[in-house]
Coordinates of C-alpha atoms in Angstrom, one line a residue:
M1 CA -52.7 22.9 -55.2
G2 CA -54.1 25.5 -52.8
G3 CA -54.8 22.7 -50.2
C4 CA -51.2 21.6 -50.4
C5 CA -49.9 25.1 -49.8
N6 CA -52.2 25.5 -46.8
R7 CA -50.9 22.3 -45.3
V8 CA -47.3 23.5 -45.8
R9 CA -48.2 26.8 -44.1
Q10 CA -49.8 25.0 -41.2
T11 CA -46.8 22.7 -40.7
L12 CA -44.4 25.7 -40.7
L13 CA -46.6 27.6 -38.3
L14 CA -46.7 24.6 -35.9
L15 CA -42.9 24.2 -36.1
L16 CA -42.5 27.9 -35.3
L17 CA -44.8 27.7 -32.3
M18 CA -42.8 24.7 -31.0
I19 CA -39.5 26.5 -31.3
V20 CA -40.9 29.5 -29.4
A21 CA -42.4 27.3 -26.7
T22 CA -39.0 25.5 -26.3
M23 CA -37.2 28.8 -25.9
V24 CA -39.7 30.4 -23.5
A25 CA -40.3 27.3 -21.3
P26 CA -36.8 27.0 -19.7
Q27 CA -36.9 30.7 -18.9
A28 CA -40.2 30.5 -17.2
V29 CA -39.2 27.4 -15.3
G30 CA -36.0 29.2 -14.2
E31 CA -37.9 32.2 -13.0
E32 CA -40.3 30.0 -11.1
Q33 CA -37.5 28.1 -9.5
Q34 CA -35.8 31.4 -8.6
Q35 CA -39.0 32.6 -7.0
Q36 CA -39.4 29.3 -5.2
A37 CA -35.8 29.1 -3.8
A38 CA -33.7 32.1 -3.2
E39 CA -30.1 31.9 -2.3
V40 CA -28.9 31.9 1.3
L41 CA -25.5 33.5 1.9
F42 CA -23.2 33.0 4.8
D43 CA -20.8 35.0 6.9
P44 CA -18.0 33.8 6.9
T45 CA -18.5 32.6 3.3
E46 CA -16.4 29.5 4.1
L47 CA -15.1 27.9 7.3
L48 CA -11.8 26.3 6.3
E49 CA -9.1 24.5 8.3
V50 CA -10.7 25.0 11.7
V51 CA -9.2 22.9 14.5
D52 CA -11.1 19.9 15.8
G53 CA -12.9 20.6 19.1
S54 CA -13.5 24.3 18.3
E55 CA -17.0 26.0 18.2
H56 CA -18.1 28.5 15.7
V57 CA -21.1 30.9 15.0
I58 CA -22.2 31.1 11.4
T59 CA -24.5 33.9 10.3
W60 CA -26.8 33.2 7.4
F61 CA -28.9 35.9 5.5
T62 CA -31.0 36.1 2.4
H63 CA -33.3 38.4 0.4
V64 CA -36.6 36.6 -0.3
A65 CA -40.0 37.9 -1.2
G66 CA -41.8 35.2 0.7
T67 CA -42.2 34.7 4.5
P68 CA -40.0 32.0 5.9
T69 CA -41.3 30.6 9.2
H70 CA -38.6 28.2 10.2
V71 CA -35.0 27.1 9.2
T72 CA -33.4 23.7 9.0
P73 CA -29.6 23.6 9.3
L74 CA -28.0 20.3 8.2
M75 CA -24.5 18.8 8.0
N76 CA -23.5 16.3 5.3
N77 CA -21.1 14.4 7.5
S78 CA -21.9 14.2 11.2
V79 CA -18.4 12.7 12.0
V80 CA -16.5 15.8 10.8
S81 CA -18.8 18.4 12.4
R82 CA -22.3 18.9 13.8
V83 CA -24.9 21.6 14.4
T84 CA -25.2 22.2 18.1
G85 CA -27.7 24.9 17.9
A86 CA -29.6 27.4 15.7
S87 CA -31.7 30.5 16.0
G88 CA -35.0 31.0 14.4
V89 CA -35.7 33.1 11.4
L90 CA -35.0 36.8 12.2
E91 CA -36.2 39.7 10.2
G92 CA -33.9 42.4 8.8
A93 CA -30.2 42.7 8.6
P94 CA -28.0 41.3 11.4
E95 CA -25.9 44.5 11.9
D96 CA -27.6 45.6 15.1
V97 CA -28.7 42.3 16.4
T98 CA -27.1 40.4 19.3
F99 CA -25.2 37.1 18.5
H100 CA -25.9 34.0 20.5
V101 CA -23.0 31.6 21.3
L102 CA -23.7 28.1 22.3
E103 CA -21.8 26.3 25.0
G104 CA -22.2 22.9 26.5
V105 CA -23.5 19.7 25.0
P106 CA -26.8 18.9 23.3
G107 CA -29.5 18.5 25.9
N108 CA -27.7 20.7 28.4
V109 CA -27.0 23.9 26.6
T110 CA -26.4 27.4 27.9
Y111 CA -26.4 30.6 25.9
H112 CA -24.1 33.6 26.2
V113 CA -25.2 36.9 24.6
L114 CA -22.4 38.9 22.9
E115 CA -23.1 42.5 22.0
G116 CA -22.1 43.7 18.6
A117 CA -21.0 41.9 15.5
P118 CA -18.2 39.4 15.4
E119 CA -14.9 40.4 13.9
D120 CA -14.1 39.9 10.2
R121 CA -17.7 40.1 9.2
N122 CA -18.6 41.4 5.8
I123 CA -22.4 41.5 6.0
T124 CA -22.6 45.3 5.4
S125 CA -21.6 44.8 1.8
Y126 CA -24.9 43.2 1.1
T127 CA -28.1 45.1 0.7
N128 CA -31.8 44.3 0.8
I129 CA -31.4 41.6 3.4
T130 CA -34.8 40.6 4.6
Y131 CA -34.1 37.6 6.9
H132 CA -31.1 36.3 8.8
G133 CA -30.2 33.8 11.5
Y134 CA -27.4 32.0 13.3
V135 CA -26.1 28.5 13.4
N136 CA -23.6 27.1 16.0
I137 CA -21.2 24.5 14.7
T138 CA -18.7 22.2 16.6
A139 CA -15.8 20.8 14.7
L140 CA -15.3 17.2 15.6
F141 CA -12.8 15.3 13.4
L142 CA -10.5 15.6 10.3
G143 CA -12.3 16.0 7.0
F144 CA -14.5 18.1 4.7
N145 CA -18.1 19.0 5.3
N146 CA -20.9 21.2 4.1
L147 CA -23.5 23.3 6.1
H148 CA -26.8 23.2 4.3
V149 CA -29.4 25.8 5.4
V150 CA -32.9 25.6 4.2
L151 CA -35.7 28.1 4.8
H152 CA -39.3 26.9 4.8
D153 CA -42.6 28.8 4.7
A154 CA -45.8 28.0 6.6
D155 CA -46.7 25.4 4.0
N156 CA -43.3 23.8 4.4
K157 CA -42.2 24.8 1.0
V158 CA -38.6 25.7 0.4
V159 CA -38.2 29.5 -0.1
A160 CA -34.4 29.8 0.2
E161 CA -31.4 27.6 0.6
G162 CA -27.6 27.7 0.6
V163 CA -24.5 25.7 1.2
M164 CA -21.3 26.7 3.1
K165 CA -18.0 24.7 2.7
M166 CA -16.1 23.6 5.8
S167 CA -12.9 21.7 6.6
V168 CA -11.5 20.5 9.9
V169 CA -7.8 19.9 10.7
L170 CA -6.2 18.0 13.5
S171 CA -5.4 19.8 16.8
Y172 CA -2.1 17.9 16.8
K173 CA -1.3 18.8 13.2
S174 CA 2.1 20.1 14.3
T175 CA 3.0 16.5 15.3
T176 CA 2.3 15.1 11.9
D177 CA 4.1 17.9 10.2
T178 CA 7.2 17.2 12.4
F179 CA 7.1 13.5 11.5
T180 CA 6.8 14.4 7.8
F181 CA 9.7 16.7 8.0
I182 CA 11.9 14.3 9.9
I183 CA 11.1 11.3 7.7
A184 CA 11.8 13.4 4.6
V185 CA 15.2 14.3 5.9
L186 CA 15.9 10.6 6.9
V187 CA 14.8 9.4 3.4
A188 CA 17.1 12.0 1.8
V189 CA 20.0 10.8 3.9
L190 CA 19.2 7.2 3.1
Y191 CA 19.2 8.0 -0.6
F192 CA 22.6 9.6 -0.2
F193 CA 24.0 6.4 1.3
M194 CA 22.2 4.3 -1.4
G195 CA 24.1 6.4 -4.0
T196 CA 27.4 5.8 -2.3
T197 CA 26.9 2.0 -2.1
L198 CA 25.2 1.7 -5.5
N199 CA 27.0 -1.2 -7.3
L200 CA 27.9 0.1 -10.7
Q201 CA 28.6 -3.4 -11.8
V202 CA 25.0 -4.3 -11.2
V203 CA 24.0 -1.4 -13.5
K204 CA 26.3 -2.9 -16.2
G205 CA 24.6 -6.3 -15.6
I206 CA 21.3 -4.7 -16.4
I207 CA 22.5 -3.6 -19.8
S208 CA 23.9 -7.1 -20.5
K209 CA 20.8 -9.0 -19.3
P210 CA 17.9 -6.6 -19.5
V211 CA 15.0 -9.0 -19.7
G212 CA 14.3 -9.4 -16.0
P213 CA 14.7 -5.7 -15.1
I214 CA 12.6 -4.6 -18.1
V215 CA 9.8 -6.9 -17.0
G216 CA 10.1 -5.7 -13.5
I217 CA 10.0 -2.0 -14.5
F218 CA 7.0 -2.7 -16.7
C219 CA 5.2 -4.2 -13.7
Q220 CA 6.1 -1.4 -11.4
Y221 CA 5.4 1.6 -13.6
I222 CA 2.8 0.3 -16.0
L223 CA 1.0 -2.5 -14.3
M224 CA 0.8 -1.2 -10.7
P225 CA -0.4 2.4 -11.6
M226 CA -3.2 0.9 -13.7
I227 CA -4.2 -1.6 -11.0
A228 CA -4.3 1.3 -8.5
F229 CA -6.3 3.5 -10.9
G230 CA -8.9 0.8 -11.5
L231 CA -9.1 -0.2 -7.9
G232 CA -9.7 3.5 -7.0
L233 CA -12.6 3.8 -9.4
L234 CA -14.1 0.5 -8.1
M235 CA -13.7 1.2 -4.4
F236 CA -13.9 5.0 -4.1
P237 CA -16.0 6.3 -7.0
D238 CA -17.1 9.4 -5.0
D239 CA -14.0 10.0 -2.9
N240 CA -11.3 11.9 -4.9
M241 CA -8.8 12.1 -2.1
M242 CA -8.8 8.3 -1.5
R243 CA -8.4 7.7 -5.3
L244 CA -5.5 10.1 -5.4
G245 CA -3.7 8.5 -2.4
L246 CA -4.3 5.0 -3.9
F247 CA -3.0 6.0 -7.3
L248 CA 0.1 7.8 -6.0
N249 CA 0.9 4.8 -3.8
G250 CA 0.7 2.5 -6.8
S251 CA 2.9 4.8 -8.8
S252 CA 5.7 4.8 -6.1
P253 CA 9.0 3.0 -6.7
G254 CA 9.7 -0.4 -5.3
G255 CA 11.9 -0.7 -2.2
G256 CA 11.1 -0.9 1.5
N257 CA 11.9 -4.5 2.5
S258 CA 11.7 -6.0 -0.9
N259 CA 15.3 -7.2 -0.9
M260 CA 14.8 -8.9 2.5
W261 CA 11.6 -10.7 1.4
T262 CA 13.2 -11.8 -1.9
H263 CA 16.1 -13.4 0.1
L264 CA 13.7 -15.1 2.5
L265 CA 11.6 -16.5 -0.2
G266 CA 14.5 -17.9 -2.2
G267 CA 14.4 -15.3 -5.0
S268 CA 17.1 -13.8 -7.1
L269 CA 18.7 -11.1 -4.8
D270 CA 20.8 -9.7 -7.7
L271 CA 17.7 -9.1 -9.8
S272 CA 15.9 -7.6 -6.7
I273 CA 18.7 -5.1 -6.2
M274 CA 18.7 -4.3 -9.9
M275 CA 15.0 -3.5 -9.9
T276 CA 15.2 -1.5 -6.7
T277 CA 18.0 0.6 -8.2
V278 CA 16.3 1.2 -11.5
S279 CA 12.9 1.8 -10.1
T280 CA 14.3 4.4 -7.7
I281 CA 16.0 6.2 -10.6
C282 CA 12.9 6.0 -12.9
A283 CA 10.6 7.3 -10.1
F284 CA 11.9 10.8 -10.5
A285 CA 10.3 11.0 -14.0
A286 CA 7.6 8.3 -13.8
V287 CA 5.7 9.6 -10.7
P288 CA 5.2 13.2 -11.9
L289 CA 4.4 12.0 -15.4
W290 CA 1.7 9.5 -14.2
V291 CA 0.1 12.2 -11.9
L292 CA 0.1 14.6 -14.8
L293 CA -1.6 12.1 -17.1
M294 CA -4.1 10.5 -14.8
G295 CA -4.6 13.3 -12.3
P296 CA -7.3 15.1 -14.3
L297 CA -9.3 11.8 -14.6
I298 CA -9.0 11.2 -10.9
L299 CA -10.2 14.7 -9.9
Q300 CA -12.4 15.5 -12.9
D301 CA -15.4 16.3 -10.8
A302 CA -13.6 18.0 -7.9
S303 CA -12.7 21.6 -7.3
F304 CA -9.4 20.5 -6.0
V305 CA -6.4 21.1 -8.3
I306 CA -3.3 18.8 -8.1
P307 CA -0.1 20.9 -7.6
Y308 CA 1.9 19.2 -10.4
D309 CA 4.9 21.5 -10.0
N310 CA 5.2 20.8 -6.3
I311 CA 5.0 17.1 -6.8
A312 CA 7.7 17.2 -9.5
L313 CA 9.9 19.5 -7.2
T314 CA 9.5 17.1 -4.3
V315 CA 10.5 14.1 -6.3
V316 CA 13.4 15.8 -7.9
T317 CA 14.7 16.9 -4.5
L318 CA 15.1 13.2 -3.6
I319 CA 17.4 12.5 -6.6
I320 CA 19.9 15.2 -5.5
P321 CA 21.2 13.2 -2.5
C322 CA 21.3 10.0 -4.5
G323 CA 23.3 11.8 -7.2
L324 CA 25.7 13.3 -4.6
G325 CA 26.3 9.8 -3.2
I326 CA 27.2 8.4 -6.7
I327 CA 29.6 11.3 -7.2
L328 CA 31.2 10.6 -3.9
Q329 CA 31.6 6.9 -4.8
V330 CA 33.2 7.7 -8.2
F331 CA 35.7 10.2 -6.9
Y332 CA 36.3 8.7 -3.4
P333 CA 35.9 5.0 -3.7
K334 CA 37.3 4.3 -0.3
S335 CA 34.2 6.0 1.2
V336 CA 32.0 3.1 0.1
K337 CA 33.3 0.8 2.8
Y338 CA 32.3 3.3 5.6
C339 CA 29.0 4.2 4.0
S340 CA 28.0 0.6 3.5
K341 CA 28.4 0.1 7.3
I342 CA 26.0 2.9 7.9
L343 CA 23.3 2.0 5.4
T344 CA 22.0 -1.1 7.2
P345 CA 21.6 0.5 10.7
M346 CA 20.2 3.6 9.0
S347 CA 17.5 1.6 7.2
A348 CA 16.7 -0.2 10.5
F349 CA 16.4 3.1 12.3
N350 CA 14.0 4.4 9.6
I351 CA 11.7 1.3 10.0
V352 CA 11.7 1.7 13.8
F353 CA 11.0 5.4 13.6
I354 CA 8.0 4.8 11.3
L355 CA 6.6 2.0 13.5
T356 CA 6.9 4.1 16.7
F357 CA 6.7 7.9 16.2
G358 CA 5.0 7.4 12.8
V359 CA 2.2 5.3 14.3
Y360 CA 1.8 7.9 17.0
A361 CA 1.7 10.9 14.6
Y362 CA -0.8 9.1 12.3
H363 CA -3.0 7.3 14.8
Y364 CA -6.0 9.2 13.4
I365 CA -6.0 6.9 10.4
F366 CA -7.3 4.0 12.5
S367 CA -10.4 6.1 13.1
I368 CA -10.9 6.6 9.4
F369 CA -10.4 3.0 8.4
T370 CA -13.4 1.4 6.7
W371 CA -13.8 -2.0 5.1
K372 CA -13.2 -0.4 1.7
I373 CA -9.9 1.2 2.9
L374 CA -8.8 -2.0 4.5
L375 CA -9.7 -4.1 1.4
S376 CA -7.9 -1.6 -0.9
G377 CA -4.8 -1.7 1.3
F378 CA -4.8 -5.5 1.0
L379 CA -5.6 -5.8 -2.7
L380 CA -3.1 -3.3 -4.0
P381 CA 0.1 -5.2 -3.0
T382 CA -1.6 -8.6 -3.4
L383 CA -2.6 -7.9 -7.0
G384 CA 0.9 -6.6 -7.6
Y385 CA 2.4 -9.9 -6.4
L386 CA 0.1 -11.9 -8.7
G387 CA 0.5 -9.6 -11.7
G388 CA 4.3 -9.6 -11.4
M389 CA 4.4 -13.4 -11.0
V390 CA 2.2 -14.0 -14.1
L391 CA 4.2 -11.7 -16.4
A392 CA 7.5 -13.2 -15.2
I393 CA 6.1 -16.7 -16.0
V394 CA 4.9 -15.6 -19.4
F395 CA 8.4 -14.4 -20.2
R396 CA 9.7 -17.8 -19.1
L397 CA 12.0 -16.5 -16.4
S398 CA 13.5 -18.8 -13.8
T399 CA 11.8 -19.5 -10.5
P400 CA 14.2 -17.2 -8.5
E401 CA 13.6 -14.4 -11.0
V402 CA 9.8 -14.9 -10.8
I403 CA 10.0 -14.5 -7.0
A404 CA 12.1 -11.4 -7.3
I405 CA 9.8 -9.7 -9.8
S406 CA 6.7 -10.6 -7.9
V407 CA 8.0 -9.2 -4.6
E408 CA 9.4 -6.1 -6.2
T409 CA 6.1 -5.4 -7.9
G410 CA 4.0 -5.7 -4.8
V411 CA 6.3 -4.0 -2.3
Q412 CA 5.9 -0.3 -2.9
N413 CA 7.9 2.4 -1.1
A414 CA 4.8 4.0 0.4
T415 CA 6.9 6.4 2.4
I416 CA 7.6 8.3 -0.8
A417 CA 3.9 8.6 -1.5
L418 CA 3.2 9.8 2.1
I419 CA 5.9 12.4 1.9
I420 CA 4.6 13.8 -1.4
L421 CA 1.0 13.9 -0.2
Q422 CA 1.9 15.6 3.0
L423 CA 4.3 18.2 1.5
V424 CA 2.3 19.3 -1.5
L425 CA -1.3 19.1 -0.4
S426 CA -2.9 21.4 2.1
S427 CA -4.6 20.1 5.2
P428 CA -6.9 18.1 5.5
S429 CA -6.4 16.9 2.0
G430 CA -2.9 15.6 2.7
E431 CA -3.9 13.7 5.8
L432 CA -6.9 12.1 4.1
A433 CA -5.0 11.0 1.0
A434 CA -2.2 9.5 3.2
V435 CA -4.6 7.0 4.7
I436 CA -4.3 4.6 1.8
P437 CA -0.5 4.5 1.7
A438 CA -0.5 4.0 5.5
C439 CA -3.0 1.1 5.2
S440 CA -1.1 -0.5 2.3
T441 CA 2.1 -0.4 4.4
L442 CA 0.3 -2.4 7.1
F443 CA -1.0 -5.1 4.7
T444 CA 2.0 -5.4 2.3
P445 CA 3.8 -8.0 4.4
L446 CA 0.7 -10.1 5.1
P447 CA 0.7 -12.1 1.8
L448 CA 4.4 -12.6 2.0
V449 CA 4.2 -13.9 5.5
L450 CA 1.6 -16.4 4.4
V451 CA 3.7 -17.5 1.5
L452 CA 6.8 -17.8 3.7
A453 CA 4.8 -19.9 6.2
I454 CA 3.7 -22.2 3.4
K455 CA 7.2 -22.4 2.0
K456 CA 8.6 -23.4 5.5
A457 CA 5.9 -26.0 5.9
Y458 CA 6.6 -27.4 2.5
D459 CA 10.4 -27.5 3.1
R460 CA 9.8 -29.3 6.4
I461 CA 7.7 -31.9 4.7
I462 CA 10.3 -32.5 2.0
R463 CA 13.0 -32.8 4.6
S464 CA 11.0 -35.3 6.6
R465 CA 10.4 -37.4 3.4
S466 CA 14.2 -37.2 2.6
L467 CA 15.0 -38.3 6.2
S468 CA 12.5 -41.2 5.8
I469 CA 14.2 -42.2 2.5
N470 CA 17.6 -42.0 4.1
T471 CA 16.5 -44.1 7.0
S472 CA 15.2 -46.7 4.5
D473 CA 18.5 -46.7 2.7
A474 CA 20.3 -47.2 6.0
H475 CA 18.0 -50.1 6.8
L476 CA 18.7 -51.6 3.4
K477 CA 22.4 -51.2 3.9
E478 CA 22.1 -52.9 7.3
V479 CA 20.2 -55.8 5.8
S480 CA 22.7 -56.0 3.1
S481 CA 25.5 -56.1 5.6
D482 CA 23.7 -58.8 7.6
V483 CA 23.3 -60.8 4.4
K484 CA 27.0 -60.3 3.7
N485 CA 27.9 -61.4 7.2
T486 CA 25.7 -64.4 6.8
S487 CA 27.5 -65.3 3.6
M488 CA 30.8 -65.0 5.4
A489 CA 29.6 -67.2 8.1
S490 CA 28.5 -69.8 5.5
L491 CA 31.9 -69.4 4.0
E492 CA 33.6 -70.1 7.3
N493 CA 31.4 -73.1 7.9
G494 CA 32.7 -74.6 4.6
F495 CA 36.1 -75.0 6.3
K496 CA 37.4 -77.2 9.0
V497 CA 38.9 -75.5 12.0
S498 CA 41.9 -77.3 13.5
D499 CA 44.1 -76.3 16.4
D500 CA 47.6 -77.1 17.2
S501 CA 49.9 -75.8 19.9
E502 CA 51.5 -73.0 17.8
N503 CA 48.9 -71.9 15.3
F504 CA 45.3 -72.1 14.3
S505 CA 44.6 -73.0 10.7
L506 CA 41.7 -73.8 8.5
Q507 CA 42.1 -76.8 6.5
K508 CA 40.2 -77.6 3.4
R509 CA 39.2 -81.2 3.1
R510 CA 40.5 -81.5 -0.5
R511 CA 42.9 -78.5 -0.8
T512 CA 45.0 -76.9 1.9
S513 CA 47.1 -73.8 1.8
I514 CA 48.4 -71.5 4.4
A515 CA 46.6 -68.2 4.7
P516 CA 48.6 -65.0 4.5
E517 CA 49.9 -63.8 7.9
G518 CA 47.5 -61.5 9.7
S519 CA 44.3 -62.6 7.9
T520 CA 41.6 -63.1 10.5
L521 CA 38.1 -64.5 10.3
R522 CA 35.1 -63.0 11.9
N523 CA 35.4 -65.3 15.0
G524 CA 39.0 -64.3 15.6
Y525 CA 40.7 -67.4 14.2
R526 CA 43.6 -67.2 11.8
A527 CA 42.6 -68.8 8.5
S528 CA 44.3 -70.7 5.8
L529 CA 42.3 -70.2 2.5
A530 CA 42.9 -71.7 -0.8
L531 CA 43.0 -68.5 -2.8
E532 CA 43.5 -69.4 -6.4
G533 CA 42.1 -66.5 -8.2
G534 CA 40.2 -65.3 -5.1
V535 CA 38.0 -66.8 -2.5
D536 CA 36.4 -70.1 -3.6
N537 CA 32.7 -70.2 -4.1
P538 CA 31.2 -72.0 -1.0
V539 CA 28.5 -73.5 -3.3
A540 CA 31.2 -74.9 -5.5
E541 CA 33.0 -76.3 -2.5
L542 CA 29.8 -77.9 -1.3
R543 CA 29.3 -79.4 -4.8
D544 CA 32.8 -80.8 -4.7
E545 CA 32.2 -82.4 -1.4
V546 CA 29.1 -84.1 -2.7

């Protein structure tokens, strides 16, 4: 009994020692890590929204018990910005130390010494600074970056390190802002004219025959957002801005040139117009709702916060012109005739404006394009075409309806996504997220052009075959005519041609009758036929002769 108690006491004591060791070990490791790597601070603490091409001097400082001998400044993304120079490890605080500014290019660098501390410095609020130094940074291109400063001792061990956030904006940002403002106004005006020309009979048709539009709306606001979300996770697992731009593009309403492509491919234009109308109206609720539901999943590991209220406000502001147009149509129906004449040239002007000034304002996107971005821009509309086609076939819709739903699903109004991203996101987030909608706009017509080319080639083959069949029919008719003429000739040969001074007559050997006046045989002679119940059978006549 005593031995059993001793074993129990030993077991409890062992468990107690294990618990104590577990609690003490992390604290000891944390203290050791703290001793090994102190924190490096920066002044300024962040370098945000600096213009590309500009140069900046960053001061780093730290309080460390060890003796750092050298410093290593690194940039995560050398495309966005780069380190053009760095000082050594300097002792003490930087208040009374001269600051060195780099000029020139690597390999041919000159130094200017500026007395005193730069403006907007806040180093004096820190105490016990033991070491400091300076890093020269040159902003190169649009994007986000991090400056990582690591201090090493004589044994090359890390004694202190720190990270400073940095972002670079475009030097011609005013140009992109101008384009975004103008295109937002143009889209609002276009929505007004769409409201004035909206066919209310088409809306009634949706209620009477809702299967096609319901399938189309499901494809646009359920299928396409899920395709965009999955494609973003697959192609950009570590890039939150690209995933957000891709998802918002997939959640945008149909439109653009969908009606034109539906007409060219032989689809149902009425259904296409129905889907464009309904998707535009549903967008004012669907887009903010999708961003609200899926936004946290897209940016779950990012410090960036989606401005849901701004997105909802931007989308709602687009419905106001459309509503005003509908009101004008109801109370002033005569205005529809004039507004319908303006709608087509207005749409054409928007397309030309995007393809000219829009390409100029956003030419930076061509520098950002990677194979993943290009592939995503191609796959998003292509998968939309295929998904819409499959669902329409599953519901046994007609071929024209299948074409309309497929086109309406794949052709997204990327301009809406671009406006939302540019107006609600700060730079450079808006410019980076807008790359995917811009790329998708470029690749959206490509599958349709290929299908249209195949359709034209197929139609040409069918027409050539039909022409060949018609030629054969004509040949058969010609042969039949020759056979008929041959029979007539044989018929004529069954009669004896006689000539007198006044009249030519054909006389049967056994039976003779005068032909009706005006009847003429093929060789121009007047004929006298024995027509008792019709033309006699030549074979029978021949038999009679025998």
